[in-house]
CSV table of C-alpha atoms and ligand atoms in Angstrom, one decimal:
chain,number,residue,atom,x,y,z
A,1,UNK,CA,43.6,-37.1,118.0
A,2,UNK,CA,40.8,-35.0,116.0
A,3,UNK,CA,41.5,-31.9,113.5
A,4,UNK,CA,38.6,-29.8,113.9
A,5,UNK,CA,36.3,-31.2,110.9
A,6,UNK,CA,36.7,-34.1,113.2
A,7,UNK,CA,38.6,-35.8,110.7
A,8,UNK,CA,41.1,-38.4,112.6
A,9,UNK,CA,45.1,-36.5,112.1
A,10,UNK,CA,47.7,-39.1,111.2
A,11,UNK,CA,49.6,-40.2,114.0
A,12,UNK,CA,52.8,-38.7,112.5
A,13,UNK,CA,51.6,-35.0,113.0
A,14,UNK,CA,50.7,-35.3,116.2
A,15,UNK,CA,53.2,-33.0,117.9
A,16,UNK,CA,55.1,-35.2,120.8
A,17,UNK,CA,55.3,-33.0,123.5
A,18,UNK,CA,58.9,-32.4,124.5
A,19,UNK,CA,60.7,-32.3,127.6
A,20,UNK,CA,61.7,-28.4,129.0
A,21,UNK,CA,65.6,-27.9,127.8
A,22,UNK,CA,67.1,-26.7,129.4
A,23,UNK,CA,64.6,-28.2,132.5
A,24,UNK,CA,62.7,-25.5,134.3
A,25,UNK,CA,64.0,-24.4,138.0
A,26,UNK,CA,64.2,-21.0,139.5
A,27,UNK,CA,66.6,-22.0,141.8
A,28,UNK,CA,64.2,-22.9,144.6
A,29,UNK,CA,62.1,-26.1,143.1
A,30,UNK,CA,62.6,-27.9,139.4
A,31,UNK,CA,60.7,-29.2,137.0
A,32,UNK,CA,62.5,-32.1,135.5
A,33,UNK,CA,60.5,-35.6,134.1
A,34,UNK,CA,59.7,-38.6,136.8
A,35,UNK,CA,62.2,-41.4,137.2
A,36,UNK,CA,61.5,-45.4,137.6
A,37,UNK,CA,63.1,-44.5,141.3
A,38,UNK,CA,60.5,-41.7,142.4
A,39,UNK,CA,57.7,-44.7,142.7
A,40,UNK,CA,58.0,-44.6,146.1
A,41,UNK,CA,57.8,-41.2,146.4
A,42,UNK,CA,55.2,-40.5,144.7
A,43,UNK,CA,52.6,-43.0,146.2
A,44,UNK,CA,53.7,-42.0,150.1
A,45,UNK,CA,53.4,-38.6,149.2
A,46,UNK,CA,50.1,-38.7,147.4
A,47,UNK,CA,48.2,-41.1,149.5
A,48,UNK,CA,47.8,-38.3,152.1
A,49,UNK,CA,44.2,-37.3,152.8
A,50,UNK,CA,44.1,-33.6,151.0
A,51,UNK,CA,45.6,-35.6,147.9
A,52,UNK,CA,43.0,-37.7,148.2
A,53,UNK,CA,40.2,-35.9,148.8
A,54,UNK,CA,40.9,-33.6,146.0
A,55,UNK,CA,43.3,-35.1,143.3
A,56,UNK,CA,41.8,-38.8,143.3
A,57,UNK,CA,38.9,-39.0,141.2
A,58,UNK,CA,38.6,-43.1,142.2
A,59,UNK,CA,36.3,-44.5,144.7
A,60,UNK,CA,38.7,-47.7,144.8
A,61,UNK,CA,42.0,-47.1,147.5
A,62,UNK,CA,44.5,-45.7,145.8
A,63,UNK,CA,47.8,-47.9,145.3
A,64,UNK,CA,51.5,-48.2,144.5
A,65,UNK,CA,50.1,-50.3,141.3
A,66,UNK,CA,48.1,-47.0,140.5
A,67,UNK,CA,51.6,-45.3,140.0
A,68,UNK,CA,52.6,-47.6,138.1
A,69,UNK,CA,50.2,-47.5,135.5
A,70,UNK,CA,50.0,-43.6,135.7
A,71,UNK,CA,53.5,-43.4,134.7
A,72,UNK,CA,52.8,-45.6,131.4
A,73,UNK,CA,50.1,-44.0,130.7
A,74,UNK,CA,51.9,-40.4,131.3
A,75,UNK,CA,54.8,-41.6,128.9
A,76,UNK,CA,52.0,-42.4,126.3
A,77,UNK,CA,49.9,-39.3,126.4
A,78,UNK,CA,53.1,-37.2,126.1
A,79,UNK,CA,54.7,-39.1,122.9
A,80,UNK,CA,50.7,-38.3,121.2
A,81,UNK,CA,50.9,-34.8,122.4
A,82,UNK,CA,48.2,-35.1,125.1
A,83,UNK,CA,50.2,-34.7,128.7
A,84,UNK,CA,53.5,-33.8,130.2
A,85,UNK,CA,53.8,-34.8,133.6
A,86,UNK,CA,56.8,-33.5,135.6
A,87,UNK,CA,58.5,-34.2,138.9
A,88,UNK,CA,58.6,-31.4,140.9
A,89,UNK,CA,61.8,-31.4,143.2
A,90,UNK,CA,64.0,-29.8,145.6
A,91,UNK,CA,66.4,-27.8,142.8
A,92,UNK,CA,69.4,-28.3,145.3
A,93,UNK,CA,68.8,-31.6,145.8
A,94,UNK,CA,66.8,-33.1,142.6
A,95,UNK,CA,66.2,-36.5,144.5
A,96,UNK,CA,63.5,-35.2,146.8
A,97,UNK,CA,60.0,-35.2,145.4
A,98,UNK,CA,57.8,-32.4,146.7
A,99,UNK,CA,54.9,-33.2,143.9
A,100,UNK,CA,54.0,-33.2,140.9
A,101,UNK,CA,52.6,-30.6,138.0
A,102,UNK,CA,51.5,-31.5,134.8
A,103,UNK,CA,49.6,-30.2,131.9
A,104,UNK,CA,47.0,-32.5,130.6
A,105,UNK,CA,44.1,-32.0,127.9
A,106,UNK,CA,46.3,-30.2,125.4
A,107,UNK,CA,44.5,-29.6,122.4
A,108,UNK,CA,46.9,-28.2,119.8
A,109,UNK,CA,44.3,-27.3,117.4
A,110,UNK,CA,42.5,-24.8,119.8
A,111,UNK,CA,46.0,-23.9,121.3
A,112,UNK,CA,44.9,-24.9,124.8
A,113,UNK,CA,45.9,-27.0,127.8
A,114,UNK,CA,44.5,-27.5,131.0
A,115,UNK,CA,47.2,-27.5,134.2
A,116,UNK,CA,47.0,-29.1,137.8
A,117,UNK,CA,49.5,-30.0,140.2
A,118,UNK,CA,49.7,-31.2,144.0
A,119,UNK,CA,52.2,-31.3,146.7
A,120,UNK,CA,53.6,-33.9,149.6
A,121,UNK,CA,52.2,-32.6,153.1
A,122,UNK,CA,56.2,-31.6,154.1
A,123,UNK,CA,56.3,-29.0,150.9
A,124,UNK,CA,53.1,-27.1,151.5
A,125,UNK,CA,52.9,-23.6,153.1
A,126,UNK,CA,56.0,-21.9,151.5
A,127,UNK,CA,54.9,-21.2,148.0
A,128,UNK,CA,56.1,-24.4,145.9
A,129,UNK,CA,53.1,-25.1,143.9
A,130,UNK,CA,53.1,-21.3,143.2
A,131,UNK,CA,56.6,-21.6,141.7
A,132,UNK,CA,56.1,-24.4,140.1
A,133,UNK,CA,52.7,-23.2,138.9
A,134,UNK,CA,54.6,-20.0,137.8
A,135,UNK,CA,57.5,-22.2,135.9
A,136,UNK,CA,55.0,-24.6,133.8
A,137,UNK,CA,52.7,-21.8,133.1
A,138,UNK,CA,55.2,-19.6,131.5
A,139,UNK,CA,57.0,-22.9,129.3
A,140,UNK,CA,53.9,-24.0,128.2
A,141,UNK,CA,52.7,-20.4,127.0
A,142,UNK,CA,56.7,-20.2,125.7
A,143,UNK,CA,57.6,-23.3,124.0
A,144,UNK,CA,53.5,-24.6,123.2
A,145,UNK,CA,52.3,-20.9,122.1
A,146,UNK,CA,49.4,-22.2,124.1
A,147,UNK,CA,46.3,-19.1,123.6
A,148,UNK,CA,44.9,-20.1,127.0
A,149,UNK,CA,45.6,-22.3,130.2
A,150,UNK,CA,42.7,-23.8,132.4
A,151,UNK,CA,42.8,-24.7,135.9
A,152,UNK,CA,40.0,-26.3,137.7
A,153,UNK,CA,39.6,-27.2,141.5
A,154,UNK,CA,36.9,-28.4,143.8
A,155,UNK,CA,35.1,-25.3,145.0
A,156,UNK,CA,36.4,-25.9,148.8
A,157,UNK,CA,39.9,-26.2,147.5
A,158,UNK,CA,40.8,-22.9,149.1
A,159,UNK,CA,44.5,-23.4,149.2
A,160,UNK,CA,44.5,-24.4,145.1
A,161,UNK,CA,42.3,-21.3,144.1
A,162,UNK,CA,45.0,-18.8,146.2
A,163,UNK,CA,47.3,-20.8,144.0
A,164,UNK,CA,46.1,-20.0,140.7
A,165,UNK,CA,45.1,-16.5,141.6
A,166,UNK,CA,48.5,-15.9,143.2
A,167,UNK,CA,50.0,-16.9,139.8
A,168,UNK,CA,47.6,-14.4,138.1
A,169,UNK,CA,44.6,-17.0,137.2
A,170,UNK,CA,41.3,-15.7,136.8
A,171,UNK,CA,38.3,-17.2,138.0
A,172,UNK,CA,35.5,-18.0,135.6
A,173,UNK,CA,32.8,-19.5,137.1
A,174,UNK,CA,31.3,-22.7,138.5
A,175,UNK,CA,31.2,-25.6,135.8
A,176,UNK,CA,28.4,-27.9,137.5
A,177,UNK,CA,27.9,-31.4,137.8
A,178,UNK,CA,31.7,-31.8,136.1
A,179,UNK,CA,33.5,-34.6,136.9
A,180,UNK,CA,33.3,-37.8,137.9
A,181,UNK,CA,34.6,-38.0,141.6
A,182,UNK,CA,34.3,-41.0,144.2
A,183,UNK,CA,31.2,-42.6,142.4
A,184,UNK,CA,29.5,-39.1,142.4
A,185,UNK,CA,29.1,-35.9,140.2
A,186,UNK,CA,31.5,-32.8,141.6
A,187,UNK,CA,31.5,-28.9,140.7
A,188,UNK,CA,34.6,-27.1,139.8
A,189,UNK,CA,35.8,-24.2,139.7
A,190,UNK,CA,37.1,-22.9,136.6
A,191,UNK,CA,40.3,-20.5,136.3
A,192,UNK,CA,41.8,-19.7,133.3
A,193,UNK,CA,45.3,-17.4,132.1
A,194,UNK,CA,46.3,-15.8,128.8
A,195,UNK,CA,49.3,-14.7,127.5
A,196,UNK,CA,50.6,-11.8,129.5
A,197,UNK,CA,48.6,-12.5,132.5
A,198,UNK,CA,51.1,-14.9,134.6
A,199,UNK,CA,52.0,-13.1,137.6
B,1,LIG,C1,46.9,-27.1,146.7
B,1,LIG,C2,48.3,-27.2,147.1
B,1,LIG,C3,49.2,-27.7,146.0
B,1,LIG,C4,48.7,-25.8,147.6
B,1,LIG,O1,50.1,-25.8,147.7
B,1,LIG,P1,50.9,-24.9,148.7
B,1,LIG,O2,52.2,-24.5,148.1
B,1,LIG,O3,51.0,-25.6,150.0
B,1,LIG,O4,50.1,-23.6,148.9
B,1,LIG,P2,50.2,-22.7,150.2
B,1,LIG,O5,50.2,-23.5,151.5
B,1,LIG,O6,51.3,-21.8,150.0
B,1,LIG,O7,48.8,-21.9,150.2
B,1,LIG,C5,48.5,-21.1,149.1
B,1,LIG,C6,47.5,-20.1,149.7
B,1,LIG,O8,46.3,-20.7,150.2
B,1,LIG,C7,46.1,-20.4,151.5
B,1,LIG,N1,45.6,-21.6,152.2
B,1,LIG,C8,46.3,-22.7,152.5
B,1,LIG,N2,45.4,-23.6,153.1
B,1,LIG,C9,44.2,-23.0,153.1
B,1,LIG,C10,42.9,-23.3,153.7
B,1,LIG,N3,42.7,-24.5,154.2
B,1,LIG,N4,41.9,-22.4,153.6
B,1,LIG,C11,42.2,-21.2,153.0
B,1,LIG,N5,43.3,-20.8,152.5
B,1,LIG,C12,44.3,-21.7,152.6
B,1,LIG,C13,47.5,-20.0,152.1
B,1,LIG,O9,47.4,-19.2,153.2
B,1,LIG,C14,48.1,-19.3,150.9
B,1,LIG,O10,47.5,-18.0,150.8
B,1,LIG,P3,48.3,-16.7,150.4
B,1,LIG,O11,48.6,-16.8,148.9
B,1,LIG,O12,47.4,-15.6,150.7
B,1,LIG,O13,49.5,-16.7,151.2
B,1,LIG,C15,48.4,-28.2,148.3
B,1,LIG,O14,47.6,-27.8,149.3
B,1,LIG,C16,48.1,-29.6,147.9
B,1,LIG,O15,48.9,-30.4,147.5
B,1,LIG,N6,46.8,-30.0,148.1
B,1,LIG,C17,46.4,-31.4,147.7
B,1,LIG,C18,46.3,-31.6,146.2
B,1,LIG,C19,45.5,-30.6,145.6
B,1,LIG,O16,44.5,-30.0,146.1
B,1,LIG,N7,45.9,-30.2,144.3
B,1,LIG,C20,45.2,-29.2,143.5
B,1,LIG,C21,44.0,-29.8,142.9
B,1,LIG,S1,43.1,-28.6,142.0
């Protein structure tokens, strides 16, 4: 991590980022941190072909070794502040997966995260990624004092961008030629919420 002369920060002020307490859940879904056990879970429910086409950035088939590494590499990103990668589950019944949400690209320093999150094909049409967009939004403004959250999406994602404006998100713009995706260049759409503006 970088202060903003650029200057490399000392591993031990690099805020860890910390698990909710008490976990986030509004009665309907909850937010609570992946488990060794949800492995399965996770790669049958994101190798599904809207997952794919718009949350796997890889030309190479995505596999259960994939998940694997992702939640290492979660686990390290959050202890230096980066990431925090949550489970989001059935709040009655905490063993069933419906997706995941995460914040990602913190930057401490310019009190800013980015936020994504994606759902199983059985969860979808009733509003879950809302709540759970509505639950990790409000935490992260909460707990971080985060200034500003950004969201971005491929702009054909139509079901993601209702998502974000649902929650109150406003849409910025086009960033082109953005990421990476499948061994080509992509656009996305960027969204962004302040303070005050979660809906
Ligand atoms: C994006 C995603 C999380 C949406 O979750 P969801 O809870 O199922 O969202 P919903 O089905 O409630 O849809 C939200 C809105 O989009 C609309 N919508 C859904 N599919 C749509 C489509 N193909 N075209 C246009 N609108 C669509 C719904 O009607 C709803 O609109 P409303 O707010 O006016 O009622 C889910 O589709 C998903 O997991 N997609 C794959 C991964 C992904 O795209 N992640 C986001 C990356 S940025």
């Amino acid at each position: 991590m970088r202060g903003t002369n650029g200057i490399a920060v000392p591993s031990w002020t690099v805020p860890m980022l910390p698990f909710p307490d008490p976990p986030l859940t509004d009665a309907v879904v909850a937010l609570r941190r992946w488990r060794g056990a949800d492995v399965p879970q996770r790669f049958a429910g994101f190798r599904d072909p809207l997952c794919l086409r718009y949350s796997w950035p890889l030309a190479e088939p995505f596999t259960e070794e994939h998940v694997l590494r992702r939640f290492a590499g979660e686990e390290e990103a959050r202890l230096a502040g980066e990431e925090l990668a949550l489970a989001v589950v059935d709040a009655t019944d905490q063993a069933r997966v419906l997706g995941g949400a995460s914040l990602y690209d913190v930057d401490h320093d310019q009190e800013r995260a980015a936020i994504g999150y994606w759902l199983v094909a059985h969860a979808r049409g009733r509003g879950v990624a809302t709540r759970a967009l509505r639950l990790l939004a409000g935490w992260a403004f909460d707990r971080l004092r985060l200034a500003r959250l950004e969201l971005t999406c491929a702009p054909d994602n139509d079901a993601s961008q209702r998502v974000a404006e649902r929650c109150g998100f406003v849409r910025e713009g086009v960033l082109r030629s953005h990421l990476r995706f499948k061994g080509e260049r992509r656009d996305s759409v960027l969204f962004s919420l302040l303070p005050g503006e979660l809906v």
